[in-house]
């Protein structure tokens, strides 16, 4: 994981089967546009999150294409139905080729 890039995710620890839950995600990422110059006068290479996905037990829940105008530290909040206990996997794709992942389990209670 690149320096300073940190995904954070909030998922309830438990839910009833069939519940719709709210999921909140934020990734600390400076989102470099590729249009600024560094101290050496050269352009700083573009590095933005261009895609975000969330899967539950291997099934896609959300797939977002992120445009270059997105802010620093992109935040996504969405709802998902929980049919069973399992694991959400969250993936952020950077156009510099980096991929950031994290996962959260949810139990049925």
Tab-separated table of N, CA, C and O in Angstrom:
chain	number	residue	atom	x	y	z
A	1	UNK	N	0.848	-1.174	0.000
A	1	UNK	CA	0.000	0.000	0.000
A	1	UNK	C	0.892	1.235	0.000
A	1	UNK	O	1.850	1.316	0.745
A	2	UNK	N	0.556	2.187	-0.843
A	2	UNK	CA	1.358	3.395	-0.960
A	2	UNK	C	1.333	4.180	0.349
A	2	UNK	O	0.385	4.114	1.116
A	3	UNK	N	2.380	4.927	0.560
A	3	UNK	CA	2.511	5.721	1.769
A	3	UNK	C	1.353	6.699	1.902
A	3	UNK	O	1.015	7.407	0.963
A	4	UNK	N	0.741	6.741	3.069
A	4	UNK	CA	-0.322	7.688	3.343
A	4	UNK	C	-1.691	7.272	2.852
A	4	UNK	O	-2.664	7.971	3.095
A	5	UNK	N	-1.800	6.168	2.134
A	5	UNK	CA	-3.102	5.716	1.641
A	5	UNK	C	-3.665	4.726	2.642
A	5	UNK	O	-3.050	3.705	2.926
A	6	UNK	N	-4.841	5.074	3.191
A	6	UNK	CA	-5.416	4.220	4.228
A	6	UNK	C	-6.928	4.126	4.048
A	6	UNK	O	-7.625	5.122	4.179
A	7	UNK	N	-7.448	2.919	3.729
A	7	UNK	CA	-8.899	2.777	3.648
A	7	UNK	C	-9.512	2.568	5.032
A	7	UNK	O	-8.935	1.906	5.883
A	8	UNK	N	-10.695	3.174	5.231
A	8	UNK	CA	-11.456	2.973	6.458
A	8	UNK	C	-12.884	2.612	6.077
A	8	UNK	O	-13.457	3.228	5.184
A	9	UNK	N	-13.441	1.629	6.768
A	9	UNK	CA	-14.772	1.135	6.443
A	9	UNK	C	-15.554	0.927	7.731
A	9	UNK	O	-15.017	0.412	8.713
A	10	UNK	N	-16.833	1.301	7.699
A	10	UNK	CA	-17.710	1.070	8.846
A	10	UNK	C	-18.874	0.196	8.379
A	10	UNK	O	-19.673	0.601	7.523
A	11	UNK	N	-18.922	-1.031	8.920
A	11	UNK	CA	-19.973	-2.008	8.637
A	11	UNK	C	-20.468	-2.517	9.984
A	11	UNK	O	-19.655	-2.814	10.859
A	12	UNK	N	-21.788	-2.645	10.183
A	12	UNK	CA	-22.258	-3.212	11.454
A	12	UNK	C	-21.668	-4.610	11.672
A	12	UNK	O	-21.446	-5.350	10.718
A	13	UNK	N	-21.435	-4.970	12.927
A	13	UNK	CA	-20.879	-6.298	13.233
A	13	UNK	C	-21.913	-7.400	13.051
A	13	UNK	O	-21.572	-8.528	12.721
A	14	UNK	N	-23.193	-7.057	13.280
A	14	UNK	CA	-24.267	-8.051	13.124
A	14	UNK	C	-25.475	-7.398	12.450
A	14	UNK	O	-25.639	-6.178	12.495
A	15	UNK	N	-26.303	-8.236	11.853
A	15	UNK	CA	-27.567	-7.812	11.256
A	15	UNK	C	-28.464	-9.039	11.196
A	15	UNK	O	-27.989	-10.171	11.303
A	16	UNK	N	-29.748	-8.831	11.034
A	16	UNK	CA	-30.674	-9.944	10.814
A	16	UNK	C	-30.653	-10.286	9.330
A	16	UNK	O	-30.438	-9.406	8.488
A	17	UNK	N	-30.848	-11.542	8.997
A	17	UNK	CA	-30.892	-11.946	7.588
A	17	UNK	C	-31.967	-11.134	6.873
A	17	UNK	O	-33.081	-10.996	7.369
A	18	UNK	N	-31.602	-10.541	5.753
A	18	UNK	CA	-32.523	-9.719	4.982
A	18	UNK	C	-32.496	-8.243	5.335
A	18	UNK	O	-33.125	-7.435	4.654
A	19	UNK	N	-31.777	-7.873	6.398
A	19	UNK	CA	-31.668	-6.457	6.765
A	19	UNK	C	-30.932	-5.666	5.686
A	19	UNK	O	-30.025	-6.181	5.034
A	20	UNK	N	-31.312	-4.407	5.569
A	20	UNK	CA	-30.567	-3.472	4.725
A	20	UNK	C	-29.727	-2.626	5.668
A	20	UNK	O	-30.255	-2.018	6.606
A	21	UNK	N	-28.430	-2.630	5.442
A	21	UNK	CA	-27.497	-1.911	6.310
A	21	UNK	C	-26.867	-0.756	5.548
A	21	UNK	O	-26.833	-0.751	4.315
A	22	UNK	N	-26.357	0.208	6.298
A	22	UNK	CA	-25.621	1.324	5.713
A	22	UNK	C	-24.134	1.069	5.898
A	22	UNK	O	-23.685	0.734	6.998
A	23	UNK	N	-23.400	1.209	4.817
A	23	UNK	CA	-21.947	1.020	4.821
A	23	UNK	C	-21.305	2.356	4.491
A	23	UNK	O	-21.739	3.057	3.567
A	24	UNK	N	-20.275	2.709	5.247
A	24	UNK	CA	-19.550	3.965	5.028
A	24	UNK	C	-18.084	3.646	4.775
A	24	UNK	O	-17.496	2.856	5.514
A	25	UNK	N	-17.522	4.244	3.728
A	25	UNK	CA	-16.112	4.020	3.423
A	25	UNK	C	-15.429	5.348	3.150
A	25	UNK	O	-16.039	6.287	2.627
A	26	UNK	N	-14.174	5.410	3.507
A	26	UNK	CA	-13.346	6.581	3.219
A	26	UNK	C	-11.940	6.068	2.977
A	26	UNK	O	-11.472	5.174	3.683
A	27	UNK	N	-11.290	6.619	1.977
A	27	UNK	CA	-9.893	6.268	1.759
A	27	UNK	C	-9.076	7.548	1.815
A	27	UNK	O	-9.390	8.530	1.139
A	28	UNK	N	-8.079	7.559	2.689
A	28	UNK	CA	-7.178	8.707	2.785
A	28	UNK	C	-6.235	8.645	1.592
A	28	UNK	O	-5.392	7.754	1.495
A	29	UNK	N	-6.440	9.569	0.653
A	29	UNK	CA	-5.672	9.571	-0.591
A	29	UNK	C	-5.626	11.006	-1.099
A	29	UNK	O	-6.659	11.654	-1.226
A	30	UNK	N	-4.457	11.492	-1.450
A	30	UNK	CA	-4.321	12.905	-1.823
A	30	UNK	C	-4.896	13.248	-3.190
A	30	UNK	O	-5.102	14.410	-3.500
A	31	UNK	N	-5.161	12.241	-4.030
A	31	UNK	CA	-5.775	12.467	-5.328
A	31	UNK	C	-5.007	13.509	-6.141
A	31	UNK	O	-5.477	14.598	-6.406
A	32	UNK	N	-3.820	13.166	-6.553
A	32	UNK	CA	-2.973	14.079	-7.333
A	32	UNK	C	-3.485	14.161	-8.768
A	32	UNK	O	-3.603	13.150	-9.456
A	33	UNK	N	-3.796	15.357	-9.235
A	33	UNK	CA	-4.440	15.569	-10.541
A	33	UNK	C	-3.503	15.383	-11.733
A	33	UNK	O	-3.968	15.215	-12.857
A	34	UNK	N	-2.207	15.476	-11.510
A	34	UNK	CA	-1.261	15.413	-12.627
A	34	UNK	C	-1.042	16.769	-13.280
A	34	UNK	O	-0.350	16.875	-14.286
A	35	UNK	N	-1.614	17.808	-12.696
A	35	UNK	CA	-1.491	19.149	-13.272
A	35	UNK	C	-0.653	20.093	-12.416
A	35	UNK	O	-0.360	21.208	-12.841
A	36	UNK	N	-0.269	19.632	-11.237
A	36	UNK	CA	0.573	20.478	-10.368
A	36	UNK	C	2.040	20.169	-10.607
A	36	UNK	O	2.393	19.061	-10.979
A	37	UNK	N	2.876	21.173	-10.330
A	37	UNK	CA	4.317	20.969	-10.439
A	37	UNK	C	4.908	20.785	-9.048
A	37	UNK	O	4.474	21.417	-8.091
A	38	UNK	N	5.907	19.922	-8.966
A	38	UNK	CA	6.613	19.703	-7.719
A	38	UNK	C	7.667	20.773	-7.511
A	38	UNK	O	7.834	21.694	-8.331
A	39	UNK	N	8.413	20.658	-6.419
A	39	UNK	CA	9.467	21.622	-6.101
A	39	UNK	C	10.534	21.690	-7.189
A	39	UNK	O	11.196	22.713	-7.362
A	40	UNK	N	10.699	20.601	-7.938
A	40	UNK	CA	11.713	20.558	-9.004
A	40	UNK	C	11.202	21.165	-10.312
A	40	UNK	O	11.920	21.203	-11.307
A	41	UNK	N	9.935	21.610	-10.340
A	41	UNK	CA	9.373	22.219	-11.541
A	41	UNK	C	8.728	21.233	-12.499
A	41	UNK	O	8.097	21.632	-13.472
A	42	UNK	N	8.869	19.944	-12.236
A	42	UNK	CA	8.263	18.930	-13.092
A	42	UNK	C	6.848	18.606	-12.619
A	42	UNK	O	6.545	18.715	-11.429
A	43	UNK	N	6.004	18.189	-13.568
A	43	UNK	CA	4.645	17.796	-13.200
A	43	UNK	C	4.675	16.583	-12.274
A	43	UNK	O	5.440	15.646	-12.503
A	44	UNK	N	3.837	16.623	-11.242
A	44	UNK	CA	3.681	15.480	-10.344
A	44	UNK	C	2.756	14.501	-11.067
A	44	UNK	O	1.687	14.897	-11.536
A	45	UNK	N	3.140	13.238	-11.189
A	45	UNK	CA	2.303	12.277	-11.927
A	45	UNK	C	0.901	12.150	-11.330
A	45	UNK	O	0.714	12.206	-10.119
A	46	UNK	N	-0.074	11.980	-12.214
A	46	UNK	CA	-1.457	11.822	-11.787
A	46	UNK	C	-1.607	10.535	-10.978
A	46	UNK	O	-1.045	9.500	-11.322
A	47	UNK	N	-2.348	10.623	-9.901
A	47	UNK	CA	-2.626	9.476	-9.046
A	47	UNK	C	-3.965	9.724	-8.369
A	47	UNK	O	-4.035	10.421	-7.360
A	48	UNK	N	-5.028	9.182	-8.982
A	48	UNK	CA	-6.355	9.326	-8.383
A	48	UNK	C	-7.018	7.954	-8.292
A	48	UNK	O	-6.697	7.041	-9.039
A	49	UNK	N	-7.935	7.835	-7.353
A	49	UNK	CA	-8.771	6.639	-7.286
A	49	UNK	C	-9.747	6.754	-8.450
A	49	UNK	O	-10.470	7.741	-8.572
A	50	UNK	N	-9.755	5.753	-9.350
A	50	UNK	CA	-10.628	5.837	-10.515
A	50	UNK	C	-11.781	4.839	-10.473
A	50	UNK	O	-12.666	4.872	-11.319
A	51	UNK	N	-11.756	3.930	-9.476
A	51	UNK	CA	-12.832	2.941	-9.364
A	51	UNK	C	-12.906	2.436	-7.929
A	51	UNK	O	-11.879	2.272	-7.271
A	52	UNK	N	-14.127	2.181	-7.479
A	52	UNK	CA	-14.360	1.608	-6.151
A	52	UNK	C	-15.380	0.494	-6.308
A	52	UNK	O	-16.400	0.666	-6.972
A	53	UNK	N	-15.093	-0.666	-5.706
A	53	UNK	CA	-16.040	-1.770	-5.728
A	53	UNK	C	-16.228	-2.328	-4.326
A	53	UNK	O	-15.333	-2.234	-3.483
A	54	UNK	N	-17.405	-2.917	-4.113
A	54	UNK	CA	-17.678	-3.646	-2.882
A	54	UNK	C	-18.388	-4.934	-3.273
A	54	UNK	O	-19.311	-4.915	-4.094
A	55	UNK	N	-17.922	-6.041	-2.711
A	55	UNK	CA	-18.510	-7.357	-2.953
A	55	UNK	C	-18.920	-7.960	-1.610
A	55	UNK	O	-18.270	-7.714	-0.596
A	56	UNK	N	-19.989	-8.762	-1.633
A	56	UNK	CA	-20.404	-9.499	-0.443
A	56	UNK	C	-20.406	-10.977	-0.803
A	56	UNK	O	-21.122	-11.399	-1.712
A	57	UNK	N	-19.588	-11.750	-0.106
A	57	UNK	CA	-19.450	-13.186	-0.370
A	57	UNK	C	-19.246	-13.463	-1.862
A	57	UNK	O	-19.828	-14.368	-2.437
A	58	UNK	N	-18.414	-12.632	-2.486
A	58	UNK	CA	-18.060	-12.839	-3.887
A	58	UNK	C	-19.026	-12.246	-4.898
A	58	UNK	O	-18.761	-12.296	-6.097
A	59	UNK	N	-20.134	-11.680	-4.445
A	59	UNK	CA	-21.111	-11.067	-5.353
A	59	UNK	C	-20.970	-9.552	-5.298
A	59	UNK	O	-20.944	-8.962	-4.216
A	60	UNK	N	-20.921	-8.916	-6.464
A	60	UNK	CA	-20.765	-7.460	-6.504
A	60	UNK	C	-21.994	-6.765	-5.934
A	60	UNK	O	-23.125	-7.115	-6.251
A	61	UNK	N	-21.742	-5.765	-5.076
A	61	UNK	CA	-22.793	-4.960	-4.464
A	61	UNK	C	-22.820	-3.575	-5.110
A	61	UNK	O	-23.878	-3.020	-5.380
A	62	UNK	N	-21.629	-3.021	-5.355
A	62	UNK	CA	-21.523	-1.679	-5.939
A	62	UNK	C	-20.223	-1.605	-6.732
A	62	UNK	O	-19.218	-2.202	-6.350
A	63	UNK	N	-20.274	-0.874	-7.841
A	63	UNK	CA	-19.102	-0.677	-8.695
A	63	UNK	C	-19.187	0.758	-9.208
A	63	UNK	O	-20.074	1.087	-9.995
A	64	UNK	N	-18.304	1.611	-8.719
A	64	UNK	CA	-18.353	3.038	-9.012
A	64	UNK	C	-17.143	3.438	-9.849
A	64	UNK	O	-16.004	3.144	-9.476
A	65	UNK	N	-17.400	4.119	-10.953
A	65	UNK	CA	-16.334	4.739	-11.730
A	65	UNK	C	-16.165	6.149	-11.183
A	65	UNK	O	-17.125	6.915	-11.119
A	66	UNK	N	-14.953	6.483	-10.783
A	66	UNK	CA	-14.670	7.771	-10.166
A	66	UNK	C	-14.022	8.677	-11.205
A	66	UNK	O	-13.064	8.282	-11.866
A	67	UNK	N	-14.552	9.872	-11.343
A	67	UNK	CA	-14.043	10.829	-12.315
A	67	UNK	C	-12.942	11.693	-11.694
A	67	UNK	O	-12.873	11.836	-10.473
A	68	UNK	N	-12.075	12.297	-12.525
A	68	UNK	CA	-10.936	13.070	-12.010
A	68	UNK	C	-11.300	14.236	-11.096
A	68	UNK	O	-10.481	14.654	-10.299
A	69	UNK	N	-12.513	14.749	-11.151
A	69	UNK	CA	-12.888	15.895	-10.314
A	69	UNK	C	-13.220	15.503	-8.878
A	69	UNK	O	-13.557	16.358	-8.069
A	70	UNK	N	-13.119	14.214	-8.522
A	70	UNK	CA	-13.443	13.778	-7.164
A	70	UNK	C	-12.496	14.434	-6.160
A	70	UNK	O	-11.350	14.749	-6.473
A	71	UNK	N	-12.993	14.647	-4.962
A	71	UNK	CA	-12.191	15.328	-3.945
A	71	UNK	C	-11.118	14.414	-3.348
A	71	UNK	O	-11.153	13.195	-3.510
A	72	UNK	N	-10.224	15.025	-2.641
A	72	UNK	CA	-9.244	14.297	-1.845
A	72	UNK	C	-9.994	13.445	-0.825
A	72	UNK	O	-11.059	13.834	-0.353
A	73	UNK	N	-9.451	12.290	-0.470
A	73	UNK	CA	-10.039	11.395	0.522
A	73	UNK	C	-11.492	11.037	0.190
A	73	UNK	O	-12.416	11.349	0.944
A	74	UNK	N	-11.718	10.355	-0.945
A	74	UNK	CA	-13.096	10.064	-1.355
A	74	UNK	C	-13.871	9.216	-0.340
A	74	UNK	O	-13.344	8.261	0.218
A	75	UNK	N	-15.120	9.621	-0.134
A	75	UNK	CA	-16.033	8.999	0.826
A	75	UNK	C	-17.221	8.437	0.062
A	75	UNK	O	-17.800	9.111	-0.781
A	76	UNK	N	-17.563	7.184	0.347
A	76	UNK	CA	-18.739	6.561	-0.243
A	76	UNK	C	-19.618	6.018	0.877
A	76	UNK	O	-19.118	5.379	1.804
A	77	UNK	N	-20.921	6.270	0.775
A	77	UNK	CA	-21.898	5.706	1.702
A	77	UNK	C	-22.993	5.079	0.854
A	77	UNK	O	-23.490	5.691	-0.087
A	78	UNK	N	-23.336	3.832	1.172
A	78	UNK	CA	-24.357	3.134	0.398
A	78	UNK	C	-25.028	2.090	1.271
A	78	UNK	O	-24.566	1.781	2.368
A	79	UNK	N	-26.143	1.555	0.770
A	79	UNK	CA	-26.881	0.526	1.497
A	79	UNK	C	-26.741	-0.800	0.784
A	79	UNK	O	-26.600	-0.845	-0.446
A	80	UNK	N	-26.778	-1.878	1.559
A	80	UNK	CA	-26.704	-3.224	0.997
A	80	UNK	C	-27.566	-4.153	1.837
A	80	UNK	O	-27.663	-3.993	3.062
A	81	UNK	N	-28.182	-5.118	1.180
A	81	UNK	CA	-28.950	-6.124	1.895
A	81	UNK	C	-28.007	-7.247	2.320
A	81	UNK	O	-27.110	-7.629	1.576
A	82	UNK	N	-28.228	-7.746	3.527
A	82	UNK	CA	-27.405	-8.827	4.068
A	82	UNK	C	-28.266	-10.094	4.137
A	82	UNK	O	-29.052	-10.259	5.058
A	83	UNK	N	-28.125	-10.999	3.159
A	83	UNK	CA	-28.952	-12.205	3.153
A	83	UNK	C	-28.462	-13.293	4.104
A	83	UNK	O	-29.218	-14.181	4.485
A	84	UNK	N	-27.188	-13.192	4.490
A	84	UNK	CA	-26.560	-14.241	5.309
A	84	UNK	C	-25.292	-13.677	5.938
A	84	UNK	O	-24.847	-12.598	5.581
A	85	UNK	N	-24.708	-14.424	6.854
A	85	UNK	CA	-23.417	-14.021	7.419
A	85	UNK	C	-22.382	-14.065	6.305
A	85	UNK	O	-22.502	-14.841	5.358
A	86	UNK	N	-21.375	-13.227	6.415
A	86	UNK	CA	-20.346	-13.252	5.385
A	86	UNK	C	-19.356	-12.129	5.512
A	86	UNK	O	-19.178	-11.547	6.584
A	87	UNK	N	-18.741	-11.818	4.379
A	87	UNK	CA	-17.671	-10.824	4.374
A	87	UNK	C	-17.848	-9.863	3.200
A	87	UNK	O	-18.085	-10.287	2.067
A	88	UNK	N	-17.748	-8.589	3.523
A	88	UNK	CA	-17.691	-7.556	2.499
A	88	UNK	C	-16.222	-7.318	2.150
A	88	UNK	O	-15.382	-7.216	3.045
A	89	UNK	N	-15.928	-7.233	0.875
A	89	UNK	CA	-14.580	-6.909	0.404
A	89	UNK	C	-14.680	-5.591	-0.354
A	89	UNK	O	-15.513	-5.437	-1.252
A	90	UNK	N	-13.828	-4.648	0.013
A	90	UNK	CA	-13.826	-3.312	-0.572
A	90	UNK	C	-12.509	-3.119	-1.316
A	90	UNK	O	-11.441	-3.421	-0.783
A	91	UNK	N	-12.599	-2.591	-2.537
A	91	UNK	CA	-11.408	-2.412	-3.357
A	91	UNK	C	-11.437	-1.032	-4.009
A	91	UNK	O	-12.442	-0.645	-4.610
A	92	UNK	N	-10.327	-0.327	-3.892
A	92	UNK	CA	-10.133	0.961	-4.542
A	92	UNK	C	-9.009	0.801	-5.561
A	92	UNK	O	-7.967	0.227	-5.257
A	93	UNK	N	-9.210	1.325	-6.768
A	93	UNK	CA	-8.229	1.223	-7.848
A	93	UNK	C	-7.669	2.608	-8.145
A	93	UNK	O	-8.424	3.550	-8.364
A	94	UNK	N	-6.355	2.715	-8.169
A	94	UNK	CA	-5.652	3.969	-8.434
A	94	UNK	C	-5.138	3.934	-9.861
A	94	UNK	O	-4.682	2.894	-10.331
A	95	UNK	N	-5.204	5.062	-10.583
A	95	UNK	CA	-4.717	5.005	-11.947
A	95	UNK	C	-3.201	4.923	-12.048
A	95	UNK	O	-2.669	4.767	-13.137
A	96	UNK	N	-2.497	4.914	-10.925
A	96	UNK	CA	-1.055	4.634	-10.982
A	96	UNK	C	-0.794	3.123	-10.936
A	96	UNK	O	0.341	2.674	-10.906
A	97	UNK	N	-1.891	2.319	-10.929
A	97	UNK	CA	-1.773	0.862	-10.912
A	97	UNK	C	-1.932	0.240	-9.534
A	97	UNK	O	-2.072	-0.976	-9.417
A	98	UNK	N	-1.929	1.048	-8.493
A	98	UNK	CA	-2.087	0.519	-7.135
A	98	UNK	C	-3.523	0.071	-6.898
A	98	UNK	O	-4.470	0.640	-7.456
A	99	UNK	N	-3.675	-0.953	-6.070
A	99	UNK	CA	-4.985	-1.455	-5.665
A	99	UNK	C	-4.971	-1.549	-4.143
A	99	UNK	O	-4.038	-2.089	-3.558
A	100	UNK	N	-6.000	-1.002	-3.506
A	100	UNK	CA	-6.106	-1.007	-2.051
A	100	UNK	C	-7.333	-1.812	-1.669
A	100	UNK	O	-8.411	-1.586	-2.222
A	101	UNK	N	-7.158	-2.749	-0.730
A	101	UNK	CA	-8.265	-3.612	-0.337
A	101	UNK	C	-8.392	-3.693	1.170
A	101	UNK	O	-7.392	-3.611	1.893
A	102	UNK	N	-9.615	-3.898	1.611
A	102	UNK	CA	-9.875	-4.214	3.008
A	102	UNK	C	-11.166	-5.026	3.048
A	102	UNK	O	-11.935	-5.011	2.085
A	103	UNK	N	-11.394	-5.717	4.126
A	103	UNK	CA	-12.580	-6.576	4.251
A	103	UNK	C	-13.153	-6.439	5.658
A	103	UNK	O	-12.425	-6.178	6.614
A	104	UNK	N	-14.467	-6.630	5.744
A	104	UNK	CA	-15.169	-6.611	7.035
A	104	UNK	C	-16.179	-7.744	7.052
A	104	UNK	O	-16.946	-7.914	6.105
A	105	UNK	N	-16.207	-8.471	8.156
A	105	UNK	CA	-17.166	-9.573	8.321
A	105	UNK	C	-18.423	-9.049	9.000
A	105	UNK	O	-18.365	-8.088	9.778
A	106	UNK	N	-19.541	-9.692	8.706
A	106	UNK	CA	-20.795	-9.386	9.376
A	106	UNK	C	-21.462	-10.700	9.749
A	106	UNK	O	-21.471	-11.663	8.953
A	107	UNK	N	-21.961	-10.757	10.975
A	107	UNK	CA	-22.626	-11.970	11.485
A	107	UNK	C	-24.125	-11.754	11.467
A	107	UNK	O	-24.613	-10.634	11.518
A	108	UNK	N	-24.862	-12.840	11.413
A	108	UNK	CA	-26.323	-12.791	11.525
A	108	UNK	C	-26.662	-13.028	12.987
A	108	UNK	O	-26.206	-13.994	13.598
A	109	UNK	N	-27.406	-12.086	13.553
A	109	UNK	CA	-27.692	-12.199	14.981
A	109	UNK	C	-29.102	-11.857	15.328
A	109	UNK	O	-29.905	-11.428	14.602
